[in-house]
Tab-separated table of C-alpha atoms and ligand atoms in Angstrom:
chain	number	residue	atom	x	y	z
A	1	MET	CA	-9.142	-30.849	-13.464
A	2	THR	CA	-6.109	-30.390	-15.696
A	3	THR	CA	-2.688	-30.435	-14.101
A	4	ILE	CA	-2.401	-26.691	-14.664
A	5	ALA	CA	-5.769	-26.035	-13.007
A	6	HIS	CA	-4.735	-28.253	-10.110
A	7	ASN	CA	-1.381	-26.494	-9.756
A	8	LEU	CA	-3.010	-23.066	-9.923
A	9	HIS	CA	-5.405	-24.047	-7.187
A	10	HIS	CA	-2.493	-25.178	-5.026
A	11	VAL	CA	-0.513	-21.961	-5.614
A	12	ARG	CA	-3.575	-19.859	-4.765
A	13	GLU	CA	-3.885	-21.830	-1.539
A	14	ARG	CA	-0.243	-21.125	-0.722
A	15	ILE	CA	-0.866	-17.414	-1.317
A	16	ALA	CA	-3.990	-17.478	0.855
A	17	THR	CA	-2.109	-19.257	3.661
A	18	ALA	CA	0.767	-16.763	3.450
A	19	CYS	CA	-1.659	-13.820	3.495
A	20	ALA	CA	-3.509	-15.225	6.511
A	21	ALA	CA	-0.224	-15.769	8.364
A	22	ALA	CA	0.822	-12.193	7.579
A	23	GLY	CA	-2.548	-10.710	8.545
A	24	ARG	CA	-3.116	-9.502	4.990
A	25	ARG	CA	-6.146	-9.754	2.735
A	26	VAL	CA	-5.749	-12.249	-0.079
A	27	ASP	CA	-6.843	-9.635	-2.638
A	28	GLU	CA	-3.763	-7.559	-1.761
A	29	VAL	CA	-1.577	-10.038	-3.659
A	30	THR	CA	-1.744	-10.621	-7.414
A	31	LEU	CA	-0.600	-13.917	-8.857
A	32	LEU	CA	1.415	-13.502	-12.049
A	33	ALA	CA	1.624	-16.818	-13.920
A	34	VAL	CA	5.040	-16.983	-15.593
A	35	SER	CA	4.486	-18.827	-18.862
A	36	LYS	CA	7.893	-18.357	-20.510
A	37	THR	CA	8.920	-21.337	-22.676
A	38	HIS	CA	5.463	-22.906	-22.263
A	39	PRO	CA	3.135	-23.090	-25.265
A	40	ALA	CA	0.042	-20.974	-25.867
A	41	GLU	CA	-2.141	-23.998	-24.996
A	42	ALA	CA	-0.738	-23.956	-21.453
A	43	VAL	CA	-1.716	-20.296	-21.108
A	44	ARG	CA	-5.167	-21.149	-22.463
A	45	ALA	CA	-5.564	-23.870	-19.827
A	46	ALA	CA	-4.547	-21.444	-17.074
A	47	HIS	CA	-7.024	-18.877	-18.373
A	48	ALA	CA	-9.765	-21.527	-18.285
A	49	ALA	CA	-8.847	-22.031	-14.614
A	50	GLY	CA	-9.393	-18.336	-13.895
A	51	GLN	CA	-5.901	-16.888	-14.400
A	52	ARG	CA	-5.661	-13.523	-16.197
A	53	ALA	CA	-2.142	-12.114	-15.681
A	54	PHE	CA	0.818	-13.774	-17.414
A	55	GLY	CA	4.543	-13.049	-17.277
A	56	GLU	CA	6.980	-13.578	-20.137
A	57	ASN	CA	10.750	-13.086	-20.373
A	58	TYR	CA	11.472	-13.439	-24.082
A	59	ILE	CA	9.821	-10.715	-26.089
A	60	GLN	CA	9.452	-12.385	-29.479
A	61	GLU	CA	8.229	-15.641	-27.968
A	62	ALA	CA	5.684	-13.634	-25.962
A	63	VAL	CA	4.398	-11.659	-28.945
A	64	ALA	CA	3.815	-14.885	-30.910
A	65	LYS	CA	1.871	-16.300	-27.949
A	66	MET	CA	-0.222	-13.138	-27.673
A	67	ALA	CA	-1.192	-13.476	-31.331
A	68	ALA	CA	-2.242	-17.100	-30.798
A	69	LEU	CA	-4.327	-16.052	-27.769
A	70	ALA	CA	-5.790	-12.822	-29.114
A	71	ASP	CA	-9.311	-14.152	-28.494
A	72	LEU	CA	-8.728	-14.127	-24.715
A	73	PRO	CA	-8.753	-11.059	-22.402
A	74	LEU	CA	-5.288	-11.575	-20.926
A	75	GLN	CA	-2.908	-9.165	-19.206
A	76	TRP	CA	0.732	-9.500	-20.300
A	77	HIS	CA	3.714	-8.586	-18.123
A	78	CYS	CA	7.267	-8.339	-19.437
A	79	ILE	CA	9.572	-9.655	-16.689
A	80	GLY	CA	12.727	-10.266	-18.734
A	81	PRO	CA	15.587	-7.918	-19.593
A	82	ILE	CA	14.636	-5.316	-22.219
A	83	GLN	CA	17.286	-4.432	-24.789
A	84	SER	CA	16.965	-1.185	-26.740
A	85	ASN	CA	16.106	-3.022	-29.952
A	86	LYS	CA	13.143	-4.720	-28.239
A	87	THR	CA	11.471	-1.698	-26.670
A	88	ARG	CA	9.089	-1.172	-29.581
A	89	LEU	CA	7.669	-4.696	-29.298
A	90	VAL	CA	7.236	-4.233	-25.548
A	91	ALA	CA	5.594	-0.820	-25.966
A	92	GLU	CA	3.200	-2.097	-28.626
A	93	HIS	CA	2.183	-5.412	-27.069
A	94	PHE	CA	2.562	-5.569	-23.289
A	95	ASP	CA	0.433	-4.173	-20.450
A	96	TRP	CA	3.267	-4.101	-17.934
A	97	ALA	CA	7.085	-3.977	-17.947
A	98	HIS	CA	8.687	-4.906	-14.607
A	99	THR	CA	12.317	-4.596	-15.564
A	100	ILE	CA	13.068	-0.889	-16.027
A	101	ASP	CA	16.656	-0.370	-14.885
A	102	ARG	CA	17.808	2.463	-17.165
A	103	LEU	CA	16.211	5.784	-18.070
A	104	LYS	CA	17.062	5.217	-21.732
A	105	ILE	CA	14.838	2.132	-21.880
A	106	ALA	CA	11.982	3.979	-20.171
A	107	GLU	CA	12.326	6.910	-22.589
A	108	ARG	CA	12.122	4.587	-25.579
A	109	LEU	CA	9.062	2.813	-24.153
A	110	SER	CA	7.464	6.197	-23.491
A	111	ALA	CA	8.090	7.418	-27.039
A	112	GLN	CA	6.972	4.130	-28.607
A	113	ARG	CA	3.809	3.440	-26.592
A	114	PRO	CA	0.940	3.769	-29.094
A	115	ALA	CA	-1.429	6.620	-28.230
A	116	HIS	CA	-4.535	4.421	-28.512
A	117	LEU	CA	-3.319	2.110	-25.730
A	118	ALA	CA	-3.531	2.740	-21.990
A	119	PRO	CA	-0.221	3.827	-20.468
A	120	LEU	CA	2.294	1.003	-20.047
A	121	ASN	CA	2.492	0.036	-16.355
A	122	VAL	CA	6.133	-0.053	-15.287
A	123	CYS	CA	8.217	-1.083	-12.294
A	124	ILE	CA	11.792	-0.132	-11.443
A	125	GLN	CA	13.921	-3.269	-11.172
A	126	VAL	CA	16.247	-3.025	-8.189
A	127	ASN	CA	19.353	-5.156	-7.715
A	128	ILE	CA	18.716	-5.295	-4.008
A	129	ASP	CA	21.421	-7.745	-2.960
A	130	GLY	CA	24.156	-6.575	-5.331
A	131	GLY	CA	24.267	-9.761	-7.410
A	132	ALA	CA	27.150	-9.120	-9.791
A	133	THR	CA	25.611	-10.624	-12.921
A	134	LYS	CA	22.120	-9.332	-12.373
A	135	SER	CA	20.280	-6.488	-13.979
A	136	GLY	CA	18.564	-3.903	-11.864
A	137	VAL	CA	19.477	-0.448	-10.636
A	138	PRO	CA	21.520	-0.220	-7.411
A	139	PRO	CA	19.232	0.622	-4.459
A	140	HIS	CA	20.698	4.106	-3.961
A	141	GLU	CA	19.820	5.032	-7.553
A	142	ALA	CA	16.286	3.657	-7.512
A	143	ALA	CA	14.508	6.768	-6.213
A	144	ALA	CA	16.053	9.058	-8.839
A	145	LEU	CA	15.196	6.649	-11.644
A	146	ALA	CA	11.638	6.319	-10.317
A	147	GLN	CA	11.259	10.120	-10.274
A	148	ALA	CA	12.455	10.416	-13.861
A	149	VAL	CA	10.259	7.548	-15.079
A	150	ALA	CA	7.185	8.935	-13.316
A	151	ALA	CA	7.451	12.082	-15.446
A	152	LEU	CA	7.355	10.252	-18.803
A	153	PRO	CA	4.134	10.269	-20.841
A	154	GLY	CA	2.783	6.929	-21.995
A	155	LEU	CA	4.064	5.202	-18.869
A	156	ARG	CA	2.448	4.695	-15.487
A	157	LEU	CA	4.913	4.071	-12.680
A	158	ARG	CA	3.516	1.285	-10.498
A	159	GLY	CA	6.335	0.193	-8.230
A	160	VAL	CA	9.462	-1.789	-7.606
A	161	MET	CA	10.511	-5.260	-8.747
A	162	THR	CA	13.332	-7.445	-7.517
A	163	ILE	CA	14.795	-10.890	-8.209
A	164	PRO	CA	16.795	-11.885	-5.126
A	165	GLU	CA	19.642	-14.359	-5.402
A	166	ILE	CA	18.561	-17.841	-4.401
A	167	ALA	CA	18.855	-17.373	-0.659
A	168	THR	CA	21.118	-19.716	1.201
A	169	ASP	CA	19.035	-19.433	4.342
A	170	SER	CA	15.738	-17.955	5.400
A	171	VAL	CA	17.344	-15.217	7.517
A	172	ALA	CA	19.273	-13.895	4.518
A	173	SER	CA	16.170	-14.207	2.371
A	174	GLN	CA	14.104	-12.270	4.898
A	175	ALA	CA	16.705	-9.509	5.061
A	176	VAL	CA	16.498	-9.058	1.295
A	177	HIS	CA	12.710	-8.957	1.311
A	178	THR	CA	12.656	-6.503	4.189
A	179	ALA	CA	15.217	-4.241	2.515
A	180	THR	CA	13.182	-4.191	-0.687
A	181	ARG	CA	10.026	-3.341	1.212
A	182	ALA	CA	11.819	-0.502	3.007
A	183	LEU	CA	13.091	0.906	-0.296
A	184	PHE	CA	9.588	0.638	-1.789
A	185	ASP	CA	8.118	2.529	1.182
A	186	GLN	CA	10.830	5.176	0.993
A	187	ILE	CA	10.261	5.888	-2.713
A	188	ARG	CA	6.512	5.821	-2.214
A	189	GLN	CA	6.756	8.780	0.157
A	190	THR	CA	7.453	11.036	-2.800
A	191	LEU	CA	5.672	8.903	-5.423
A	192	PRO	CA	2.427	7.752	-3.804
A	193	CYS	CA	1.252	6.536	-7.234
A	194	MET	CA	3.305	3.403	-6.598
A	195	ASP	CA	1.152	0.479	-5.490
A	196	THR	CA	3.108	-2.574	-6.628
A	197	LEU	CA	5.916	-4.516	-4.989
A	198	SER	CA	6.781	-7.299	-7.456
A	199	MET	CA	8.661	-9.767	-5.273
A	200	GLY	CA	8.487	-13.492	-4.610
A	201	MET	CA	8.648	-16.568	-6.827
A	202	SER	CA	7.802	-20.254	-6.355
A	203	ALA	CA	10.452	-20.755	-3.681
A	204	ASP	CA	10.085	-17.557	-1.604
A	205	LEU	CA	6.416	-16.745	-2.036
A	206	ALA	CA	5.479	-16.845	1.661
A	207	PRO	CA	8.333	-14.723	3.063
A	208	ALA	CA	7.873	-12.229	0.216
A	209	ILE	CA	4.190	-11.868	1.106
A	210	ALA	CA	5.079	-11.538	4.788
A	211	ALA	CA	7.375	-8.635	3.846
A	212	GLY	CA	4.650	-6.875	1.861
A	213	SER	CA	4.819	-8.161	-1.706
A	214	THR	CA	1.745	-7.255	-3.771
A	215	LEU	CA	2.620	-9.417	-6.791
A	216	VAL	CA	4.255	-12.837	-6.868
A	217	ARG	CA	5.668	-14.325	-10.064
A	218	VAL	CA	5.211	-18.079	-10.239
A	219	GLY	CA	6.192	-20.289	-13.170
A	220	ALA	CA	7.249	-23.860	-12.501
A	221	ALA	CA	4.753	-24.432	-9.689
A	222	ILE	CA	1.935	-23.733	-12.179
A	223	PHE	CA	3.218	-24.942	-15.548
A	224	GLY	CA	5.730	-27.577	-14.461
A	225	PRO	CA	9.416	-27.705	-15.342
A	226	ARG	CA	10.357	-25.594	-18.313
A	227	PRO	CA	10.427	-27.728	-21.461
A	228	ARG	CA	13.649	-26.366	-22.898
A	229	PRO	CA	16.507	-24.134	-21.870
A	230	ALA	CA	15.567	-20.517	-22.324
A	231	ALA	CA	16.603	-19.051	-25.637
A	232	GLY	CA	17.250	-15.342	-26.036
A	233	GLY	CA	14.813	-13.012	-27.683
B	301	LIG	C1	11.203	-17.338	-14.609
B	301	LIG	C2	10.916	-16.218	-13.687
B	301	LIG	C3	10.000	-16.376	-12.631
B	301	LIG	C4	9.316	-17.682	-12.314
B	301	LIG	O1	10.248	-18.600	-11.831
B	301	LIG	P1	9.767	-20.058	-11.386
B	301	LIG	O2	10.960	-20.606	-10.710
B	301	LIG	O3	9.426	-20.799	-12.630
B	301	LIG	O4	8.601	-19.900	-10.490
B	301	LIG	C5	9.727	-15.261	-11.850
B	301	LIG	N1	10.325	-14.075	-12.067
B	301	LIG	C6	11.203	-13.899	-13.072
B	301	LIG	C7	11.818	-12.554	-13.267
B	301	LIG	C8	11.539	-14.955	-13.898
B	301	LIG	O5	12.426	-14.764	-14.877
């Protein structure tokens, strides 16, 4: 087994253990392999080990990787900030965008999604713990943004995404996960199309699953430490 296959196996075991502990079925949680800064060959190795969904933060880097891997049936998720001048690349190349935090970005993605592609799956990114430097809509604005996004053609509203601050303790971490789940449930009352709670990374995978996450985003635990500091793009 390659290191990546071995790591993937281990992460899937962690997800299965967390699901069992939470009384949830393992197929309720999707593993998104975050391949940012890692080469196309690493993605190819993960695909060979059964992984299909990949997350990328830097749009141009991702599009180059997609071209190198066009022979594989992969699902690509944009999980990085989306500037206005990058919406066209996202609309034309990705299957999902998790980081919608402004109506303007959603409107551009809607207008730019090619008609021959399936609708772009989107999540509203919520700044659940008020981190000052973070993107994401404040929780009290999330429902209104979700309503507006749900009405846009070319997009399919799937749920809510959050990136909590690195929690100082497990009680604080749990509070953040629980608050996100509550917000997700609240918005879902009027938008039952939402089926995705994108929450949990390498460090907080188990508590996120306990709180109801349906998609965990895991990078380093699969691909190893990132080879270089992240460049913009
Ligand atoms: C990089 C990243 C991840 C993965 O983080 P790891 O620590 O490598 O597991 C998950 N979500 C987002 C939004 C990221 O930017």
